[in-house]
Structures are given as C-alpha cells and as structure tokens.
C-alpha cells in the first residue's frame, strides 16, 4: 500500500542517528542528545508544495518537526515543507 502526502507535506526517510562507541563508560540509562537537524531523503511530495523537490533529493529538516506514524502496519515519516532548512547536493 502506498501513502500519498497532502496539504504541503513531504514523505521522507530520515537517516537514523548512529551509535558511536567512544570507549567512555556512561551511566546506565544515559541517552545521547539528539541532533537538532537531520538529513532526510524525499520519497514523495504533496501536489500543492510550493518548492519543487524530486524523489531522492536530500534535505535538511528540523528533527523535532518530523512526524512518524503507523498506518496499516507500515511506518511513515512526514514533514511540512516549511521545516526544510536546506538541500544537500553537488554544487
């Protein structure tokens, strides 16, 4: 089943924050601070988006604005187009 974003939302896939072994012992239950911004790959866009982005475009978004949800057993991540702060690409 395919999800189609609407109302200026983008369907994205974020790159998960990797666990880094620093060799330093940390207290049990310690959570590493999350990055404020994350890189995401655009999978689909709403037809009413003002910025034209194509599938596969790498964007930088505010991590706190990414919404993750499950529908019929599939997990999706969406973000409103206003929360894109930049693009990643070759010159």
PDB file of N, CA, C and O in Angstrom, residues 7-80:
ATOM      1  N   UNK A   7      -1.576  18.337   1.669  1.00  0.00           N
ATOM      2  CA  UNK A   7      -1.541  19.547   2.488  1.00  0.00           C
ATOM      3  C   UNK A   7      -0.110  20.018   2.778  1.00  0.00           C
ATOM      4  O   UNK A   7       0.248  20.255   3.922  1.00  0.00           O
ATOM      5  N   UNK A   8       0.704  20.122   1.716  1.00  0.00           N
ATOM      6  CA  UNK A   8       2.079  20.653   1.765  1.00  0.00           C
ATOM      7  C   UNK A   8       3.041  19.806   2.595  1.00  0.00           C
ATOM      8  O   UNK A   8       4.047  20.290   3.087  1.00  0.00           O
ATOM      9  N   UNK A   9       2.761  18.526   2.747  1.00  0.00           N
ATOM     10  CA  UNK A   9       3.659  17.624   3.469  1.00  0.00           C
ATOM     11  C   UNK A   9       4.539  16.854   2.489  1.00  0.00           C
ATOM     12  O   UNK A   9       4.176  16.659   1.330  1.00  0.00           O
ATOM     13  N   UNK A  10       5.695  16.423   2.995  1.00  0.00           N
ATOM     14  CA  UNK A  10       6.604  15.589   2.222  1.00  0.00           C
ATOM     15  C   UNK A  10       6.751  14.257   2.940  1.00  0.00           C
ATOM     16  O   UNK A  10       6.876  14.225   4.164  1.00  0.00           O
ATOM     17  N   UNK A  11       6.744  13.191   2.196  1.00  0.00           N
ATOM     18  CA  UNK A  11       7.042  11.871   2.724  1.00  0.00           C
ATOM     19  C   UNK A  11       8.549  11.722   2.642  1.00  0.00           C
ATOM     20  O   UNK A  11       9.138  11.894   1.569  1.00  0.00           O
ATOM     21  N   UNK A  12       9.169  11.449   3.786  1.00  0.00           N
ATOM     22  CA  UNK A  12      10.631  11.398   3.834  1.00  0.00           C
ATOM     23  C   UNK A  12      11.106  10.136   4.530  1.00  0.00           C
ATOM     24  O   UNK A  12      10.327   9.419   5.156  1.00  0.00           O
ATOM     25  N   UNK A  13      12.398   9.892   4.418  1.00  0.00           N
ATOM     26  CA  UNK A  13      13.058   8.831   5.179  1.00  0.00           C
ATOM     27  C   UNK A  13      14.296   9.462   5.789  1.00  0.00           C
ATOM     28  O   UNK A  13      15.173   9.942   5.070  1.00  0.00           O
ATOM     29  N   UNK A  14      14.351   9.482   7.123  1.00  0.00           N
ATOM     30  CA  UNK A  14      15.491  10.093   7.795  1.00  0.00           C
ATOM     31  C   UNK A  14      16.587   9.068   7.985  1.00  0.00           C
ATOM     32  O   UNK A  14      16.340   7.871   8.047  1.00  0.00           O
ATOM     33  N   UNK A  15      17.794   9.586   8.079  1.00  0.00           N
ATOM     34  CA  UNK A  15      18.940   8.739   8.383  1.00  0.00           C
ATOM     35  C   UNK A  15      19.004   8.638   9.895  1.00  0.00           C
ATOM     36  O   UNK A  15      19.097   9.652  10.592  1.00  0.00           O
ATOM     37  N   UNK A  16      18.918   7.432  10.414  1.00  0.00           N
ATOM     38  CA  UNK A  16      18.911   7.222  11.867  1.00  0.00           C
ATOM     39  C   UNK A  16      20.267   7.586  12.451  1.00  0.00           C
ATOM     40  O   UNK A  16      21.301   7.344  11.848  1.00  0.00           O
ATOM     41  N   UNK A  17      20.239   8.176  13.658  1.00  0.00           N
ATOM     42  CA  UNK A  17      21.458   8.563  14.360  1.00  0.00           C
ATOM     43  C   UNK A  17      22.203   7.297  14.765  1.00  0.00           C
ATOM     44  O   UNK A  17      21.634   6.396  15.363  1.00  0.00           O
ATOM     45  N   UNK A  18      23.472   7.227  14.403  1.00  0.00           N
ATOM     46  CA  UNK A  18      24.265   6.027  14.665  1.00  0.00           C
ATOM     47  C   UNK A  18      24.821   6.037  16.077  1.00  0.00           C
ATOM     48  O   UNK A  18      25.158   7.083  16.625  1.00  0.00           O
ATOM     49  N   UNK A  19      24.919   4.842  16.649  1.00  0.00           N
ATOM     50  CA  UNK A  19      25.546   4.692  17.960  1.00  0.00           C
ATOM     51  C   UNK A  19      27.054   4.720  17.762  1.00  0.00           C
ATOM     52  O   UNK A  19      27.595   3.997  16.938  1.00  0.00           O
ATOM     53  N   UNK A  20      27.740   5.561  18.514  1.00  0.00           N
ATOM     54  CA  UNK A  20      29.188   5.675  18.424  1.00  0.00           C
ATOM     55  C   UNK A  20      29.781   5.184  19.726  1.00  0.00           C
ATOM     56  O   UNK A  20      29.401   5.649  20.804  1.00  0.00           O
ATOM     57  N   UNK A  21      30.704   4.229  19.629  1.00  0.00           N
ATOM     58  CA  UNK A  21      31.367   3.723  20.824  1.00  0.00           C
ATOM     59  C   UNK A  21      32.582   4.601  21.088  1.00  0.00           C
ATOM     60  O   UNK A  21      33.573   4.547  20.374  1.00  0.00           O
ATOM     61  N   UNK A  22      32.472   5.431  22.122  1.00  0.00           N
ATOM     62  CA  UNK A  22      33.546   6.366  22.439  1.00  0.00           C
ATOM     63  C   UNK A  22      34.588   5.759  23.364  1.00  0.00           C
ATOM     64  O   UNK A  22      35.638   6.352  23.597  1.00  0.00           O
ATOM     65  N   UNK A  23      34.303   4.595  23.916  1.00  0.00           N
ATOM     66  CA  UNK A  23      35.217   3.974  24.853  1.00  0.00           C
ATOM     67  C   UNK A  23      35.085   4.538  26.256  1.00  0.00           C
ATOM     68  O   UNK A  23      35.774   4.118  27.173  1.00  0.00           O
ATOM     69  N   UNK A  24      34.176   5.494  26.443  1.00  0.00           N
ATOM     70  CA  UNK A  24      33.946   6.111  27.746  1.00  0.00           C
ATOM     71  C   UNK A  24      32.728   5.445  28.378  1.00  0.00           C
ATOM     72  O   UNK A  24      31.691   5.295  27.728  1.00  0.00           O
ATOM     73  N   UNK A  25      32.852   5.044  29.610  1.00  0.00           N
ATOM     74  CA  UNK A  25      31.717   4.448  30.308  1.00  0.00           C
ATOM     75  C   UNK A  25      30.713   5.530  30.677  1.00  0.00           C
ATOM     76  O   UNK A  25      31.076   6.562  31.248  1.00  0.00           O
ATOM     77  N   UNK A  26      29.463   5.277  30.331  1.00  0.00           N
ATOM     78  CA  UNK A  26      28.395   6.233  30.613  1.00  0.00           C
ATOM     79  C   UNK A  26      27.420   5.612  31.603  1.00  0.00           C
ATOM     80  O   UNK A  26      27.275   4.383  31.657  1.00  0.00           O
ATOM     81  N   UNK A  27      26.733   6.427  32.378  1.00  0.00           N
ATOM     82  CA  UNK A  27      25.763   5.892  33.328  1.00  0.00           C
ATOM     83  C   UNK A  27      24.668   5.099  32.608  1.00  0.00           C
ATOM     84  O   UNK A  27      24.312   5.412  31.473  1.00  0.00           O
ATOM     85  N   UNK A  28      24.163   4.077  33.279  1.00  0.00           N
ATOM     86  CA  UNK A  28      23.091   3.275  32.705  1.00  0.00           C
ATOM     87  C   UNK A  28      21.870   4.165  32.490  1.00  0.00           C
ATOM     88  O   UNK A  28      21.527   4.984  33.334  1.00  0.00           O
ATOM     89  N   UNK A  29      21.233   4.028  31.360  1.00  0.00           N
ATOM     90  CA  UNK A  29      20.062   4.834  31.053  1.00  0.00           C
ATOM     91  C   UNK A  29      20.385   6.167  30.402  1.00  0.00           C
ATOM     92  O   UNK A  29      19.497   6.932  30.048  1.00  0.00           O
ATOM     93  N   UNK A  30      21.683   6.468  30.218  1.00  0.00           N
ATOM     94  CA  UNK A  30      22.080   7.730  29.589  1.00  0.00           C
ATOM     95  C   UNK A  30      21.665   7.724  28.127  1.00  0.00           C
ATOM     96  O   UNK A  30      21.892   6.760  27.407  1.00  0.00           O
ATOM     97  N   UNK A  31      21.035   8.781  27.700  1.00  0.00           N
ATOM     98  CA  UNK A  31      20.656   8.929  26.302  1.00  0.00           C
ATOM     99  C   UNK A  31      21.485  10.046  25.677  1.00  0.00           C
ATOM    100  O   UNK A  31      21.568  11.149  26.225  1.00  0.00           O
ATOM    101  N   UNK A  32      22.094   9.736  24.563  1.00  0.00           N
ATOM    102  CA  UNK A  32      22.890  10.732  23.841  1.00  0.00           C
ATOM    103  C   UNK A  32      21.955  11.831  23.326  1.00  0.00           C
ATOM    104  O   UNK A  32      20.872  11.536  22.809  1.00  0.00           O
ATOM    105  N   UNK A  33      22.338  13.094  23.462  1.00  0.00           N
ATOM    106  CA  UNK A  33      21.489  14.177  22.956  1.00  0.00           C
ATOM    107  C   UNK A  33      21.251  14.010  21.453  1.00  0.00           C
ATOM    108  O   UNK A  33      22.165  13.653  20.712  1.00  0.00           O
ATOM    109  N   UNK A  34      20.036  14.263  21.043  1.00  0.00           N
ATOM    110  CA  UNK A  34      19.705  14.137  19.620  1.00  0.00           C
ATOM    111  C   UNK A  34      20.107  15.404  18.884  1.00  0.00           C
ATOM    112  O   UNK A  34      20.082  16.501  19.435  1.00  0.00           O
ATOM    113  N   UNK A  35      20.477  15.236  17.626  1.00  0.00           N
ATOM    114  CA  UNK A  35      20.823  16.375  16.785  1.00  0.00           C
ATOM    115  C   UNK A  35      19.579  17.205  16.508  1.00  0.00           C
ATOM    116  O   UNK A  35      18.483  16.668  16.354  1.00  0.00           O
ATOM    117  N   UNK A  36      19.737  18.534  16.434  1.00  0.00           N
ATOM    118  CA  UNK A  36      18.599  19.406  16.149  1.00  0.00           C
ATOM    119  C   UNK A  36      18.121  19.229  14.712  1.00  0.00           C
ATOM    120  O   UNK A  36      16.937  19.287  14.439  1.00  0.00           O
ATOM    121  N   UNK A  37      19.054  18.990  13.804  1.00  0.00           N
ATOM    122  CA  UNK A  37      18.700  18.829  12.388  1.00  0.00           C
ATOM    123  C   UNK A  37      19.121  17.451  11.904  1.00  0.00           C
ATOM    124  O   UNK A  37      20.114  16.895  12.375  1.00  0.00           O
ATOM    125  N   UNK A  38      18.357  16.902  10.970  1.00  0.00           N
ATOM    126  CA  UNK A  38      18.677  15.600  10.386  1.00  0.00           C
ATOM    127  C   UNK A  38      18.619  15.693   8.870  1.00  0.00           C
ATOM    128  O   UNK A  38      17.941  16.554   8.313  1.00  0.00           O
ATOM    129  N   UNK A  39      19.345  14.798   8.221  1.00  0.00           N
ATOM    130  CA  UNK A  39      19.291  14.684   6.767  1.00  0.00           C
ATOM    131  C   UNK A  39      18.229  13.658   6.432  1.00  0.00           C
ATOM    132  O   UNK A  39      18.151  12.593   7.049  1.00  0.00           O
ATOM    133  N   UNK A  40      17.387  13.989   5.467  1.00  0.00           N
ATOM    134  CA  UNK A  40      16.313  13.094   5.052  1.00  0.00           C
ATOM    135  C   UNK A  40      16.294  12.994   3.535  1.00  0.00           C
ATOM    136  O   UNK A  40      16.718  13.913   2.831  1.00  0.00           O
ATOM    137  N   UNK A  41      15.792  11.877   3.056  1.00  0.00           N
ATOM    138  CA  UNK A  41      15.621  11.672   1.621  1.00  0.00           C
ATOM    139  C   UNK A  41      14.142  11.823   1.291  1.00  0.00           C
ATOM    140  O   UNK A  41      13.294  11.213   1.951  1.00  0.00           O
ATOM    141  N   UNK A  42      13.829  12.634   0.295  1.00  0.00           N
ATOM    142  CA  UNK A  42      12.442  12.844  -0.118  1.00  0.00           C
ATOM    143  C   UNK A  42      11.968  11.616  -0.892  1.00  0.00           C
ATOM    144  O   UNK A  42      12.619  11.185  -1.848  1.00  0.00           O
ATOM    145  N   UNK A  43      10.846  11.050  -0.457  1.00  0.00           N
ATOM    146  CA  UNK A  43      10.254   9.902  -1.140  1.00  0.00           C
ATOM    147  C   UNK A  43       9.077  10.325  -2.014  1.00  0.00           C
ATOM    148  O   UNK A  43       8.838   9.741  -3.064  1.00  0.00           O
ATOM    149  N   UNK A  44       8.336  11.355  -1.564  1.00  0.00           N
ATOM    150  CA  UNK A  44       7.179  11.842  -2.318  1.00  0.00           C
ATOM    151  C   UNK A  44       6.797  13.207  -1.761  1.00  0.00           C
ATOM    152  O   UNK A  44       7.135  13.529  -0.621  1.00  0.00           O
ATOM    153  N   UNK A  45       6.115  14.016  -2.556  1.00  0.00           N
ATOM    154  CA  UNK A  45       5.670  15.335  -2.112  1.00  0.00           C
ATOM    155  C   UNK A  45       4.202  15.530  -2.444  1.00  0.00           C
ATOM    156  O   UNK A  45       3.674  14.926  -3.378  1.00  0.00           O
ATOM    157  N   UNK A  46       3.575  16.402  -1.682  1.00  0.00           N
ATOM    158  CA  UNK A  46       2.191  16.772  -1.968  1.00  0.00           C
ATOM    159  C   UNK A  46       2.169  17.621  -3.245  1.00  0.00           C
ATOM    160  O   UNK A  46       3.113  18.360  -3.513  1.00  0.00           O
ATOM    161  N   UNK A  47       1.087  17.529  -3.975  1.00  0.00           N
ATOM    162  CA  UNK A  47       0.991  18.284  -5.235  1.00  0.00           C
ATOM    163  C   UNK A  47       0.890  19.790  -4.997  1.00  0.00           C
ATOM    164  O   UNK A  47       1.148  20.567  -5.912  1.00  0.00           O
ATOM    165  N   UNK A  48       0.545  20.216  -3.771  1.00  0.00           N
ATOM    166  CA  UNK A  48       0.421  21.652  -3.509  1.00  0.00           C
ATOM    167  C   UNK A  48       1.655  22.268  -2.854  1.00  0.00           C
ATOM    168  O   UNK A  48       1.614  23.404  -2.392  1.00  0.00           O
ATOM    169  N   UNK A  49       2.782  21.549  -2.850  1.00  0.00           N
ATOM    170  CA  UNK A  49       4.028  22.107  -2.318  1.00  0.00           C
ATOM    171  C   UNK A  49       4.508  23.232  -3.226  1.00  0.00           C
ATOM    172  O   UNK A  49       4.415  23.136  -4.446  1.00  0.00           O
ATOM    173  N   UNK A  50       5.020  24.300  -2.624  1.00  0.00           N
ATOM    174  CA  UNK A  50       5.497  25.449  -3.401  1.00  0.00           C
ATOM    175  C   UNK A  50       6.894  25.217  -3.959  1.00  0.00           C
ATOM    176  O   UNK A  50       7.254  25.756  -4.999  1.00  0.00           O
ATOM    177  N   UNK A  51       7.706  24.416  -3.248  1.00  0.00           N
ATOM    178  CA  UNK A  51       9.065  24.117  -3.687  1.00  0.00           C
ATOM    179  C   UNK A  51       9.036  22.783  -4.429  1.00  0.00           C
ATOM    180  O   UNK A  51       8.477  21.808  -3.937  1.00  0.00           O
ATOM    181  N   UNK A  52       9.616  22.754  -5.621  1.00  0.00           N
ATOM    182  CA  UNK A  52       9.624  21.519  -6.405  1.00  0.00           C
ATOM    183  C   UNK A  52      10.809  20.655  -5.984  1.00  0.00           C
ATOM    184  O   UNK A  52      11.961  21.014  -6.194  1.00  0.00           O
ATOM    185  N   UNK A  53      10.501  19.543  -5.340  1.00  0.00           N
ATOM    186  CA  UNK A  53      11.526  18.586  -4.909  1.00  0.00           C
ATOM    187  C   UNK A  53      11.229  17.244  -5.556  1.00  0.00           C
ATOM    188  O   UNK A  53      10.070  16.859  -5.696  1.00  0.00           O
ATOM    189  N   UNK A  54      12.279  16.548  -5.929  1.00  0.00           N
ATOM    190  CA  UNK A  54      12.114  15.272  -6.608  1.00  0.00           C
ATOM    191  C   UNK A  54      12.464  14.121  -5.686  1.00  0.00           C
ATOM    192  O   UNK A  54      13.210  14.284  -4.713  1.00  0.00           O
ATOM    193  N   UNK A  55      11.960  12.952  -6.006  1.00  0.00           N
ATOM    194  CA  UNK A  55      12.270  11.754  -5.236  1.00  0.00           C
ATOM    195  C   UNK A  55      13.785  11.560  -5.220  1.00  0.00           C
ATOM    196  O   UNK A  55      14.453  11.688  -6.239  1.00  0.00           O
ATOM    197  N   UNK A  56      14.320  11.302  -4.029  1.00  0.00           N
ATOM    198  CA  UNK A  56      15.755  11.091  -3.884  1.00  0.00           C
ATOM    199  C   UNK A  56      16.533  12.326  -3.465  1.00  0.00           C
ATOM    200  O   UNK A  56      17.703  12.228  -3.109  1.00  0.00           O
ATOM    201  N   UNK A  57      15.884  13.506  -3.487  1.00  0.00           N
ATOM    202  CA  UNK A  57      16.553  14.733  -3.063  1.00  0.00           C
ATOM    203  C   UNK A  57      16.864  14.641  -1.572  1.00  0.00           C
ATOM    204  O   UNK A  57      16.037  14.218  -0.782  1.00  0.00           O
ATOM    205  N   UNK A  58      18.072  15.035  -1.197  1.00  0.00           N
ATOM    206  CA  UNK A  58      18.485  15.052   0.213  1.00  0.00           C
ATOM    207  C   UNK A  58      18.193  16.440   0.776  1.00  0.00           C
ATOM    208  O   UNK A  58      18.614  17.450   0.198  1.00  0.00           O
ATOM    209  N   UNK A  59      17.464  16.493   1.886  1.00  0.00           N
ATOM    210  CA  UNK A  59      17.103  17.748   2.523  1.00  0.00           C
ATOM    211  C   UNK A  59      17.523  17.729   3.985  1.00  0.00           C
ATOM    212  O   UNK A  59      17.691  16.665   4.579  1.00  0.00           O
ATOM    213  N   UNK A  60      17.691  18.914   4.553  1.00  0.00           N
ATOM    214  CA  UNK A  60      17.974  19.052   5.981  1.00  0.00           C
ATOM    215  C   UNK A  60      16.706  19.598   6.621  1.00  0.00           C
ATOM    216  O   UNK A  60      16.168  20.617   6.173  1.00  0.00           O
ATOM    217  N   UNK A  61      16.220  18.899   7.654  1.00  0.00           N
ATOM    218  CA  UNK A  61      14.989  19.306   8.320  1.00  0.00           C
ATOM    219  C   UNK A  61      15.191  19.383   9.826  1.00  0.00           C
ATOM    220  O   UNK A  61      16.077  18.728  10.381  1.00  0.00           O
ATOM    221  N   UNK A  62      14.358  20.179  10.486  1.00  0.00           N
ATOM    222  CA  UNK A  62      14.344  20.261  11.939  1.00  0.00           C
ATOM    223  C   UNK A  62      13.807  18.922  12.461  1.00  0.00           C
ATOM    224  O   UNK A  62      12.672  18.546  12.185  1.00  0.00           O
ATOM    225  N   UNK A  63      14.639  18.202  13.204  1.00  0.00           N
ATOM    226  CA  UNK A  63      14.288  16.856  13.659  1.00  0.00           C
ATOM    227  C   UNK A  63      13.033  16.821  14.515  1.00  0.00           C
ATOM    228  O   UNK A  63      12.274  15.851  14.477  1.00  0.00           O
ATOM    229  N   UNK A  64      12.780  17.887  15.270  1.00  0.00           N
ATOM    230  CA  UNK A  64      11.606  17.892  16.142  1.00  0.00           C
ATOM    231  C   UNK A  64      10.306  18.045  15.363  1.00  0.00           C
ATOM    232  O   UNK A  64       9.219  17.842  15.913  1.00  0.00           O
ATOM    233  N   UNK A  65      10.388  18.395  14.094  1.00  0.00           N
ATOM    234  CA  UNK A  65       9.190  18.592  13.278  1.00  0.00           C
ATOM    235  C   UNK A  65       8.832  17.372  12.428  1.00  0.00           C
ATOM    236  O   UNK A  65       7.813  17.361  11.753  1.00  0.00           O
ATOM    237  N   UNK A  66       9.675  16.355  12.462  1.00  0.00           N
ATOM    238  CA  UNK A  66       9.394  15.132  11.709  1.00  0.00           C
ATOM    239  C   UNK A  66       8.354  14.321  12.475  1.00  0.00           C
ATOM    240  O   UNK A  66       8.504  14.060  13.664  1.00  0.00           O
ATOM    241  N   UNK A  67       7.275  13.968  11.804  1.00  0.00           N
ATOM    242  CA  UNK A  67       6.216  13.170  12.418  1.00  0.00           C
ATOM    243  C   UNK A  67       6.328  11.742  11.904  1.00  0.00           C
ATOM    244  O   UNK A  67       6.368  11.517  10.701  1.00  0.00           O
ATOM    245  N   UNK A  68       6.378  10.790  12.827  1.00  0.00           N
ATOM    246  CA  UNK A  68       6.436   9.372  12.478  1.00  0.00           C
ATOM    247  C   UNK A  68       5.134   8.720  12.921  1.00  0.00           C
ATOM    248  O   UNK A  68       4.678   8.951  14.043  1.00  0.00           O
ATOM    249  N   UNK A  69       4.537   7.943  12.034  1.00  0.00           N
ATOM    250  CA  UNK A  69       3.276   7.292  12.375  1.00  0.00           C
ATOM    251  C   UNK A  69       3.150   5.968  11.643  1.00  0.00           C
ATOM    252  O   UNK A  69       3.858   5.719  10.659  1.00  0.00           O
ATOM    253  N   UNK A  70       2.265   5.122  12.131  1.00  0.00           N
ATOM    254  CA  UNK A  70       1.997   3.814  11.527  1.00  0.00           C
ATOM    255  C   UNK A  70       0.584   3.786  10.979  1.00  0.00           C
ATOM    256  O   UNK A  70      -0.354   4.213  11.662  1.00  0.00           O
ATOM    257  N   UNK A  71       0.448   3.278   9.766  1.00  0.00           N
ATOM    258  CA  UNK A  71      -0.859   3.101   9.145  1.00  0.00           C
ATOM    259  C   UNK A  71      -0.882   1.723   8.505  1.00  0.00           C
ATOM    260  O   UNK A  71      -0.017   1.410   7.676  1.00  0.00           O
ATOM    261  N   UNK A  72      -1.808   0.901   8.934  1.00  0.00           N
ATOM    262  CA  UNK A  72      -1.983  -0.445   8.389  1.00  0.00           C
ATOM    263  C   UNK A  72      -0.672  -1.235   8.377  1.00  0.00           C
ATOM    264  O   UNK A  72      -0.338  -1.904   7.401  1.00  0.00           O
ATOM    265  N   UNK A  73       0.096  -1.108   9.456  1.00  0.00           N
ATOM    266  CA  UNK A  73       1.312  -1.888   9.598  1.00  0.00           C
ATOM    267  C   UNK A  73       2.556  -1.314   8.937  1.00  0.00           C
ATOM    268  O   UNK A  73       3.625  -1.894   9.021  1.00  0.00           O
ATOM    269  N   UNK A  74       2.435  -0.168   8.281  1.00  0.00           N
ATOM    270  CA  UNK A  74       3.598   0.470   7.652  1.00  0.00           C
ATOM    271  C   UNK A  74       3.937   1.758   8.394  1.00  0.00           C
ATOM    272  O   UNK A  74       3.038   2.493   8.796  1.00  0.00           O
ATOM    273  N   UNK A  75       5.235   2.014   8.556  1.00  0.00           N
ATOM    274  CA  UNK A  75       5.675   3.228   9.250  1.00  0.00           C
ATOM    275  C   UNK A  75       6.067   4.286   8.227  1.00  0.00           C
ATOM    276  O   UNK A  75       6.748   3.992   7.248  1.00  0.00           O
ATOM    277  N   UNK A  76       5.627   5.522   8.471  1.00  0.00           N
ATOM    278  CA  UNK A  76       5.898   6.639   7.569  1.00  0.00           C
ATOM    279  C   UNK A  76       6.451   7.816   8.362  1.00  0.00           C
ATOM    280  O   UNK A  76       6.152   7.983   9.538  1.00  0.00           O
ATOM    281  N   UNK A  77       7.243   8.646   7.684  1.00  0.00           N
ATOM    282  CA  UNK A  77       7.747   9.888   8.259  1.00  0.00           C
ATOM    283  C   UNK A  77       7.356  11.023   7.312  1.00  0.00           C
ATOM    284  O   UNK A  77       7.600  10.947   6.110  1.00  0.00           O
ATOM    285  N   UNK A  78       6.743  12.055   7.883  1.00  0.00           N
ATOM    286  CA  UNK A  78       6.367  13.216   7.076  1.00  0.00           C
ATOM    287  C   UNK A  78       6.866  14.483   7.757  1.00  0.00           C
ATOM    288  O   UNK A  78       7.125  14.502   8.964  1.00  0.00           O
ATOM    289  N   UNK A  79       6.998  15.534   6.966  1.00  0.00           N
ATOM    290  CA  UNK A  79       7.371  16.842   7.486  1.00  0.00           C
ATOM    291  C   UNK A  79       6.692  17.880   6.597  1.00  0.00           C
ATOM    292  O   UNK A  79       6.514  17.670   5.397  1.00  0.00           O
ATOM    293  N   UNK A  80       6.290  18.981   7.206  1.00  0.00           N
ATOM    294  CA  UNK A  80       5.709  20.082   6.457  1.00  0.00           C
ATOM    295  C   UNK A  80       6.830  20.785   5.690  1.00  0.00           C
ATOM    296  O   UNK A  80       7.945  20.926   6.205  1.00  0.00           O
TER     297      UNK A  80
END
